[in-house]
JSON list of C-alpha atoms in Angstrom, two decimals:
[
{"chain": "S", "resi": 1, "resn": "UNK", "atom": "CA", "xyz": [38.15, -17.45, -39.41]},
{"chain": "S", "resi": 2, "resn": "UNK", "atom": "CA", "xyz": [34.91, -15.30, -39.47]},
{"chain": "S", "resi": 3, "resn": "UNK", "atom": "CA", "xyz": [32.26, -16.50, -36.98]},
{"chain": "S", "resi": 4, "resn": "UNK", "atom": "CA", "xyz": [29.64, -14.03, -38.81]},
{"chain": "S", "resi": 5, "resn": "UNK", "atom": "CA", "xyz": [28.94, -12.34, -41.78]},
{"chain": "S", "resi": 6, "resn": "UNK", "atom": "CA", "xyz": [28.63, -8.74, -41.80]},
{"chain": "S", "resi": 7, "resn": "UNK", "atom": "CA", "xyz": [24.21, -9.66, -42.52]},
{"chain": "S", "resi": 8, "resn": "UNK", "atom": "CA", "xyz": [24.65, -12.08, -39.90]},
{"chain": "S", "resi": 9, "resn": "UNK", "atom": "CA", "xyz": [26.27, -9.39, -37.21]},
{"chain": "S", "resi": 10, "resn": "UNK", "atom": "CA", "xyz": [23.83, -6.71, -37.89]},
{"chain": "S", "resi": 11, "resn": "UNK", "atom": "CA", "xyz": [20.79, -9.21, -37.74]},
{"chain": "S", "resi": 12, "resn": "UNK", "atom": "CA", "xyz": [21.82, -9.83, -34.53]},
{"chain": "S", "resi": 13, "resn": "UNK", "atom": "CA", "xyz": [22.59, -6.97, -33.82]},
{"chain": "S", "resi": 14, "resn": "UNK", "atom": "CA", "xyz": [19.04, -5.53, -34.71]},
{"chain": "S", "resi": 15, "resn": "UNK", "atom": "CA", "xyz": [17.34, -8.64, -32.95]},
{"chain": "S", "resi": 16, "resn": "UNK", "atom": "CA", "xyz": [19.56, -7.27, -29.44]},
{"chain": "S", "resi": 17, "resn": "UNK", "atom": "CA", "xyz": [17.76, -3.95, -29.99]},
{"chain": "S", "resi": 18, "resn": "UNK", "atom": "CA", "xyz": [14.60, -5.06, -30.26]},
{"chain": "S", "resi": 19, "resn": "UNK", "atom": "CA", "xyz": [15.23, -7.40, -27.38]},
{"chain": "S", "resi": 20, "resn": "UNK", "atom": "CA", "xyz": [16.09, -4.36, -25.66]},
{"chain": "S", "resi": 21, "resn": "UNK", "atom": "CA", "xyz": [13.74, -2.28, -26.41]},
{"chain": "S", "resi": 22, "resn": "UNK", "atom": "CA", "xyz": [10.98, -5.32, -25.27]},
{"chain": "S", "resi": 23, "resn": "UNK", "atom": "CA", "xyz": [12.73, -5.25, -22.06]},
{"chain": "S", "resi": 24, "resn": "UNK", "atom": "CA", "xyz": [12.70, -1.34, -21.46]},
{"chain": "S", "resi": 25, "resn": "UNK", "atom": "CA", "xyz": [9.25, -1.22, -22.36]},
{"chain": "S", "resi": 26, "resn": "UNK", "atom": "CA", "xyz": [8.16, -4.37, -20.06]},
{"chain": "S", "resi": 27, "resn": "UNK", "atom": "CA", "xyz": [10.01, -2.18, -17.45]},
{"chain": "S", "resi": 28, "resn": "UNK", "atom": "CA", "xyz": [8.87, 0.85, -17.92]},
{"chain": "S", "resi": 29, "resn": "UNK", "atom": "CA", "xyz": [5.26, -0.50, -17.82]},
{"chain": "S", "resi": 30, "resn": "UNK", "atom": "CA", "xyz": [5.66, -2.36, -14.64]},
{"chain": "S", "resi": 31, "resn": "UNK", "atom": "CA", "xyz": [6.74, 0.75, -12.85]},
{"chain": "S", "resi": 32, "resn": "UNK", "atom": "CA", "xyz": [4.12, 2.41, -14.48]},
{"chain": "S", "resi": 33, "resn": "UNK", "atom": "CA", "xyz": [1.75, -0.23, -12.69]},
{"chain": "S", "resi": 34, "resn": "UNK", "atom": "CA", "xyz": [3.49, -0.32, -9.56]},
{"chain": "S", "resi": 35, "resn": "UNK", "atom": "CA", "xyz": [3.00, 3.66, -9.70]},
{"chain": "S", "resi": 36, "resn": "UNK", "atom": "CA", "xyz": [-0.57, 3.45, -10.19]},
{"chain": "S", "resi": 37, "resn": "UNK", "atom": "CA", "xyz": [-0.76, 0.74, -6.92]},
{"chain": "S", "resi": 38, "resn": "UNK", "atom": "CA", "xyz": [1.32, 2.59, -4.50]},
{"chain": "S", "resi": 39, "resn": "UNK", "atom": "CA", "xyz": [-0.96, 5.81, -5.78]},
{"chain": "S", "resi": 40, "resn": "UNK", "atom": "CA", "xyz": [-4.36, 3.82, -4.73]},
{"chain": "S", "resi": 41, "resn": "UNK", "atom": "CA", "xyz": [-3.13, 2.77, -1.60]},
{"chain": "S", "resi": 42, "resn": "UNK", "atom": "CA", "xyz": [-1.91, 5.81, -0.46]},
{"chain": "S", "resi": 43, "resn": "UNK", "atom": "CA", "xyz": [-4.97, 7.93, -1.76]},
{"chain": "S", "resi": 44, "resn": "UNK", "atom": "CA", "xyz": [-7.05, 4.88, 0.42]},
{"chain": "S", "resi": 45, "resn": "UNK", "atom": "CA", "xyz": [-5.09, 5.60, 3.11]},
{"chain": "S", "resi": 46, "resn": "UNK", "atom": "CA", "xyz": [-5.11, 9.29, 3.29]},
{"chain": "S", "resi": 47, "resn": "UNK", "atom": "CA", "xyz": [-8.99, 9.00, 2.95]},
{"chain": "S", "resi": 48, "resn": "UNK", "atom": "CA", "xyz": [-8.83, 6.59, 5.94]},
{"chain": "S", "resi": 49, "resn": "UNK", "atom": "CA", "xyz": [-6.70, 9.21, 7.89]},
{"chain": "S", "resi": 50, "resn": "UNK", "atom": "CA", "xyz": [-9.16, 11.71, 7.24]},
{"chain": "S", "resi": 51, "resn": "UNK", "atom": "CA", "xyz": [-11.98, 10.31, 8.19]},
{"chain": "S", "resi": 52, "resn": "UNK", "atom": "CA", "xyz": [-10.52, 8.76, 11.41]},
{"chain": "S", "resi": 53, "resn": "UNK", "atom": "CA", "xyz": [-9.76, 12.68, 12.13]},
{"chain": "S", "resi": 54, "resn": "UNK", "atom": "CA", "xyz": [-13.14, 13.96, 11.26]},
{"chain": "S", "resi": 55, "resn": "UNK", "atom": "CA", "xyz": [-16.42, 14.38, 13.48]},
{"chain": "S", "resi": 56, "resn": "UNK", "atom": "CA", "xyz": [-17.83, 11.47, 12.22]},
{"chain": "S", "resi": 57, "resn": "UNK", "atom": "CA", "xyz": [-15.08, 9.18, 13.73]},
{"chain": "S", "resi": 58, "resn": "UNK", "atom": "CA", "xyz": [-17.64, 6.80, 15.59]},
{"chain": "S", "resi": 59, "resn": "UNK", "atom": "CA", "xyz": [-19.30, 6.17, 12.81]},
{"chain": "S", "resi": 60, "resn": "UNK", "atom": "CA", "xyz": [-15.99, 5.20, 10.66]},
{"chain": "S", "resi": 61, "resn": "UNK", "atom": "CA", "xyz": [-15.42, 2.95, 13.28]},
{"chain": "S", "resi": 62, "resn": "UNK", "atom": "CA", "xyz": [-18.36, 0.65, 13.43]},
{"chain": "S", "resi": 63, "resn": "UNK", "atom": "CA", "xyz": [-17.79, 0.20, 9.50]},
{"chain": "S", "resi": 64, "resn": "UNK", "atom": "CA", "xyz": [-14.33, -0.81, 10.32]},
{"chain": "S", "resi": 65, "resn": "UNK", "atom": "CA", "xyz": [-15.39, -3.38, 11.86]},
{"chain": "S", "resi": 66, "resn": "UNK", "atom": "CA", "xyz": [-17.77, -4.39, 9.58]},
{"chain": "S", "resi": 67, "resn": "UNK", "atom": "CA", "xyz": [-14.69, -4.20, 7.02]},
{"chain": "S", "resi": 68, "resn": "UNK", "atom": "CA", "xyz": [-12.85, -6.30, 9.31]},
{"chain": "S", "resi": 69, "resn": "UNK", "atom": "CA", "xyz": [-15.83, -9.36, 9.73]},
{"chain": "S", "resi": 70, "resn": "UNK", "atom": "CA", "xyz": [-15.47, -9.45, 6.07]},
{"chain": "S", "resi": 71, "resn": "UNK", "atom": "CA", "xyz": [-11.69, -9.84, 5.61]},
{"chain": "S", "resi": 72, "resn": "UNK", "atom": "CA", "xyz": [-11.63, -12.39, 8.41]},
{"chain": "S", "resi": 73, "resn": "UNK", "atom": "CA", "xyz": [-10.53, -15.74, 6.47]},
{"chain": "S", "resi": 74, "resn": "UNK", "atom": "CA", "xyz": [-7.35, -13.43, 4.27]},
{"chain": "S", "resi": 75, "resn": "UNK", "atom": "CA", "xyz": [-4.97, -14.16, 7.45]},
{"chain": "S", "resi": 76, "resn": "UNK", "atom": "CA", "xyz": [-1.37, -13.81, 5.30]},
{"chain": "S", "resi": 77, "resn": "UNK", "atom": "CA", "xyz": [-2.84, -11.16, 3.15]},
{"chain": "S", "resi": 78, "resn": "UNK", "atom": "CA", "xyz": [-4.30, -9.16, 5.91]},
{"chain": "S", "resi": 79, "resn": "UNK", "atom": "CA", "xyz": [-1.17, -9.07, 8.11]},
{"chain": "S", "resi": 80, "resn": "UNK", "atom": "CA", "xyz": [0.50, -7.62, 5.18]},
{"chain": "S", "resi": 81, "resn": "UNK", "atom": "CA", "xyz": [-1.89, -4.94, 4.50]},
{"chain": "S", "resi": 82, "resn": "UNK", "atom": "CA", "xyz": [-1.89, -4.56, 8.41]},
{"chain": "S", "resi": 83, "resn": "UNK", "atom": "CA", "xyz": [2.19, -3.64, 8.09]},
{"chain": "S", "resi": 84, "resn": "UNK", "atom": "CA", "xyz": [1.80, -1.78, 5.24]},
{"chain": "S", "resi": 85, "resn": "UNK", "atom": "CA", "xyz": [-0.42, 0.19, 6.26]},
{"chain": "S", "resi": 86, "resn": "UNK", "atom": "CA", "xyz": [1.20, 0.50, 9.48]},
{"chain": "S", "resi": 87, "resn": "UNK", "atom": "CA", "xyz": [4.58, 1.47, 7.68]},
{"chain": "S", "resi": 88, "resn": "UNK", "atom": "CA", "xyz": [2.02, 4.15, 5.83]},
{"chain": "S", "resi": 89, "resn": "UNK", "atom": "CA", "xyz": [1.11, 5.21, 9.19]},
{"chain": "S", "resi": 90, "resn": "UNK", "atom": "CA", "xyz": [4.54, 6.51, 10.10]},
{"chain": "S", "resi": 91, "resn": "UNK", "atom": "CA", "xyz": [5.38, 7.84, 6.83]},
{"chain": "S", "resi": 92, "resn": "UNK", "atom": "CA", "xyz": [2.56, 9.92, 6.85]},
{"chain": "S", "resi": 93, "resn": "UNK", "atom": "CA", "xyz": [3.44, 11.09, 10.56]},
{"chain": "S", "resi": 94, "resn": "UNK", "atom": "CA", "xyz": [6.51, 12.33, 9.38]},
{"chain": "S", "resi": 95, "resn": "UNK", "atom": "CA", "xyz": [5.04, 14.40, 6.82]},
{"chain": "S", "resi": 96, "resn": "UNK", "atom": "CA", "xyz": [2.55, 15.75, 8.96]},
{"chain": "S", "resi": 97, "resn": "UNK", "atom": "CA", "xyz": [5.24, 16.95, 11.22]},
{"chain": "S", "resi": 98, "resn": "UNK", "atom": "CA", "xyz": [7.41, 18.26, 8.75]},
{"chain": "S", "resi": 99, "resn": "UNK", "atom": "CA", "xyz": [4.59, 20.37, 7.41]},
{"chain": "S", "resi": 100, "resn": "UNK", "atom": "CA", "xyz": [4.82, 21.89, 11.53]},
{"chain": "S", "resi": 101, "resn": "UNK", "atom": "CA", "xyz": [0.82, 19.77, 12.02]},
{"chain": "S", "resi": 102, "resn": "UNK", "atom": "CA", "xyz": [1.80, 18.27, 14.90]},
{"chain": "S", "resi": 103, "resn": "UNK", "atom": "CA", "xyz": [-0.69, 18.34, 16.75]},
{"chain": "S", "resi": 104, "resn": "UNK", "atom": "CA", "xyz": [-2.80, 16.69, 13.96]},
{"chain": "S", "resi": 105, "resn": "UNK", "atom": "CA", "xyz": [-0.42, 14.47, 13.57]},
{"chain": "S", "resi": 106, "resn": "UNK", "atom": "CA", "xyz": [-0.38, 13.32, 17.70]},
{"chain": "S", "resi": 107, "resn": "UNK", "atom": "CA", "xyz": [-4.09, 13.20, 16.99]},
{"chain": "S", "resi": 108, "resn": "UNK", "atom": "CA", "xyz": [-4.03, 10.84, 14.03]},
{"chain": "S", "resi": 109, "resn": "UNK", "atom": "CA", "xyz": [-1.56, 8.49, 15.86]},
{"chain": "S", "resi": 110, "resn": "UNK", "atom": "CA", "xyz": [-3.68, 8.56, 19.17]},
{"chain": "S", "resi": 111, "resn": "UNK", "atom": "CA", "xyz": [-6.79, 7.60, 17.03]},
{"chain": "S", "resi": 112, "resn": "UNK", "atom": "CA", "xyz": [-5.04, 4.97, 15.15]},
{"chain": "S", "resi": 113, "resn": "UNK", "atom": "CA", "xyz": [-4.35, 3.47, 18.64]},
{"chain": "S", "resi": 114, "resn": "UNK", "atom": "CA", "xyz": [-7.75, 3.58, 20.02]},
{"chain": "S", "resi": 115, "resn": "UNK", "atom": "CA", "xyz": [-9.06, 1.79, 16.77]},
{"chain": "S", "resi": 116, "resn": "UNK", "atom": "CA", "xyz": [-6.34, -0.23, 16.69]},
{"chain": "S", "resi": 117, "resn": "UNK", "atom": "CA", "xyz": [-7.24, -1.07, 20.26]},
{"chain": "S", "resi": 118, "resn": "UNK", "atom": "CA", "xyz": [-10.93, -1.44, 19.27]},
{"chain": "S", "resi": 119, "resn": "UNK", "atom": "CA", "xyz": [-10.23, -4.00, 16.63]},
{"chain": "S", "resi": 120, "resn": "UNK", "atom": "CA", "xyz": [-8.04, -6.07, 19.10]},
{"chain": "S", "resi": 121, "resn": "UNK", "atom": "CA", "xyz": [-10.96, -6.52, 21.75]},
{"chain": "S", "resi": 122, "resn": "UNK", "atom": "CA", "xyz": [-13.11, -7.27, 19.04]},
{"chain": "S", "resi": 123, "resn": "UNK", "atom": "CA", "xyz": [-11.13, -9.88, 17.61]},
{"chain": "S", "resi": 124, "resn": "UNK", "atom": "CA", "xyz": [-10.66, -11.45, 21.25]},
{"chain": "S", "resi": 125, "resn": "UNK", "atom": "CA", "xyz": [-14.30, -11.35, 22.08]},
{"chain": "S", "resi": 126, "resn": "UNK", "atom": "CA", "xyz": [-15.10, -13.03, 18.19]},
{"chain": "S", "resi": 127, "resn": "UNK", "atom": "CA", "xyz": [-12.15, -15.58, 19.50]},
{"chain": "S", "resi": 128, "resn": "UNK", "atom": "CA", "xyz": [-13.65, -16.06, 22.89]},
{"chain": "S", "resi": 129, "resn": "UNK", "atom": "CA", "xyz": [-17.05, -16.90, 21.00]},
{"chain": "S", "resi": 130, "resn": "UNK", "atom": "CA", "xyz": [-15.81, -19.66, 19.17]}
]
């Protein structure tokens, strides 16, 4: 008993390709995307970095904070940004100190931790206010 004819067979046939080949592509671009997010985060970050490392670092600071008043009611979203960028934190540590920066590296975590720090008192003073 044939279930198919041979048109039948290489209709479907056809139709699993190009249900394949939807698939592949659907994949391909949502790595593509997911590329192109990790890419902006990480660029945001390294900018971050840098400027928490340069001169200016005071002045980074008090627009932190005015980055932070704005974020305030994102609680959910903002603790996940908070790890990830945390988890950023220590990746890019452990480049720095592959590349033998050490020292720039101890310097970037020991800023991180006074802002860090920073943010903390002022979210317990804005808590203490309410």
């Amino acid at each position: 008993m044939l279930l198919f004819s041979n048109q039948q067979a290489f209709r479907l046939r056809d139709e699993s390709r190009v249900e394949f080949f939807k698939l592949n592509v659907e994949f391909i671009i949502l790595f593509q995307l997911l590329e192109e997010s990790i890419v902006t985060f990480v660029k945001n970050e390294l900018n971050k970095f840098q400027k928490v490392l340069s001169p200016d670092y005071p002045e980074y600071i008090e627009n932190q904070r005015e980055d932070e008043k704005v974020l305030d009611g994102e609680d959910e979203d903002e603790e996940q940004r908070r790890r990830s960028r945390e988890a950023f934190l220590k990746i890019t540590l452990h480049f720095l100190k592959r590349m033998k920066q050490e020292e720039l590296a101890d310097r970037l975590q020991s800023s991180k931790r006074i802002l860090t720090d920073l943010k903390m008192g002022h979210l317990l003073m804005s808590e203490n206010m309410h």
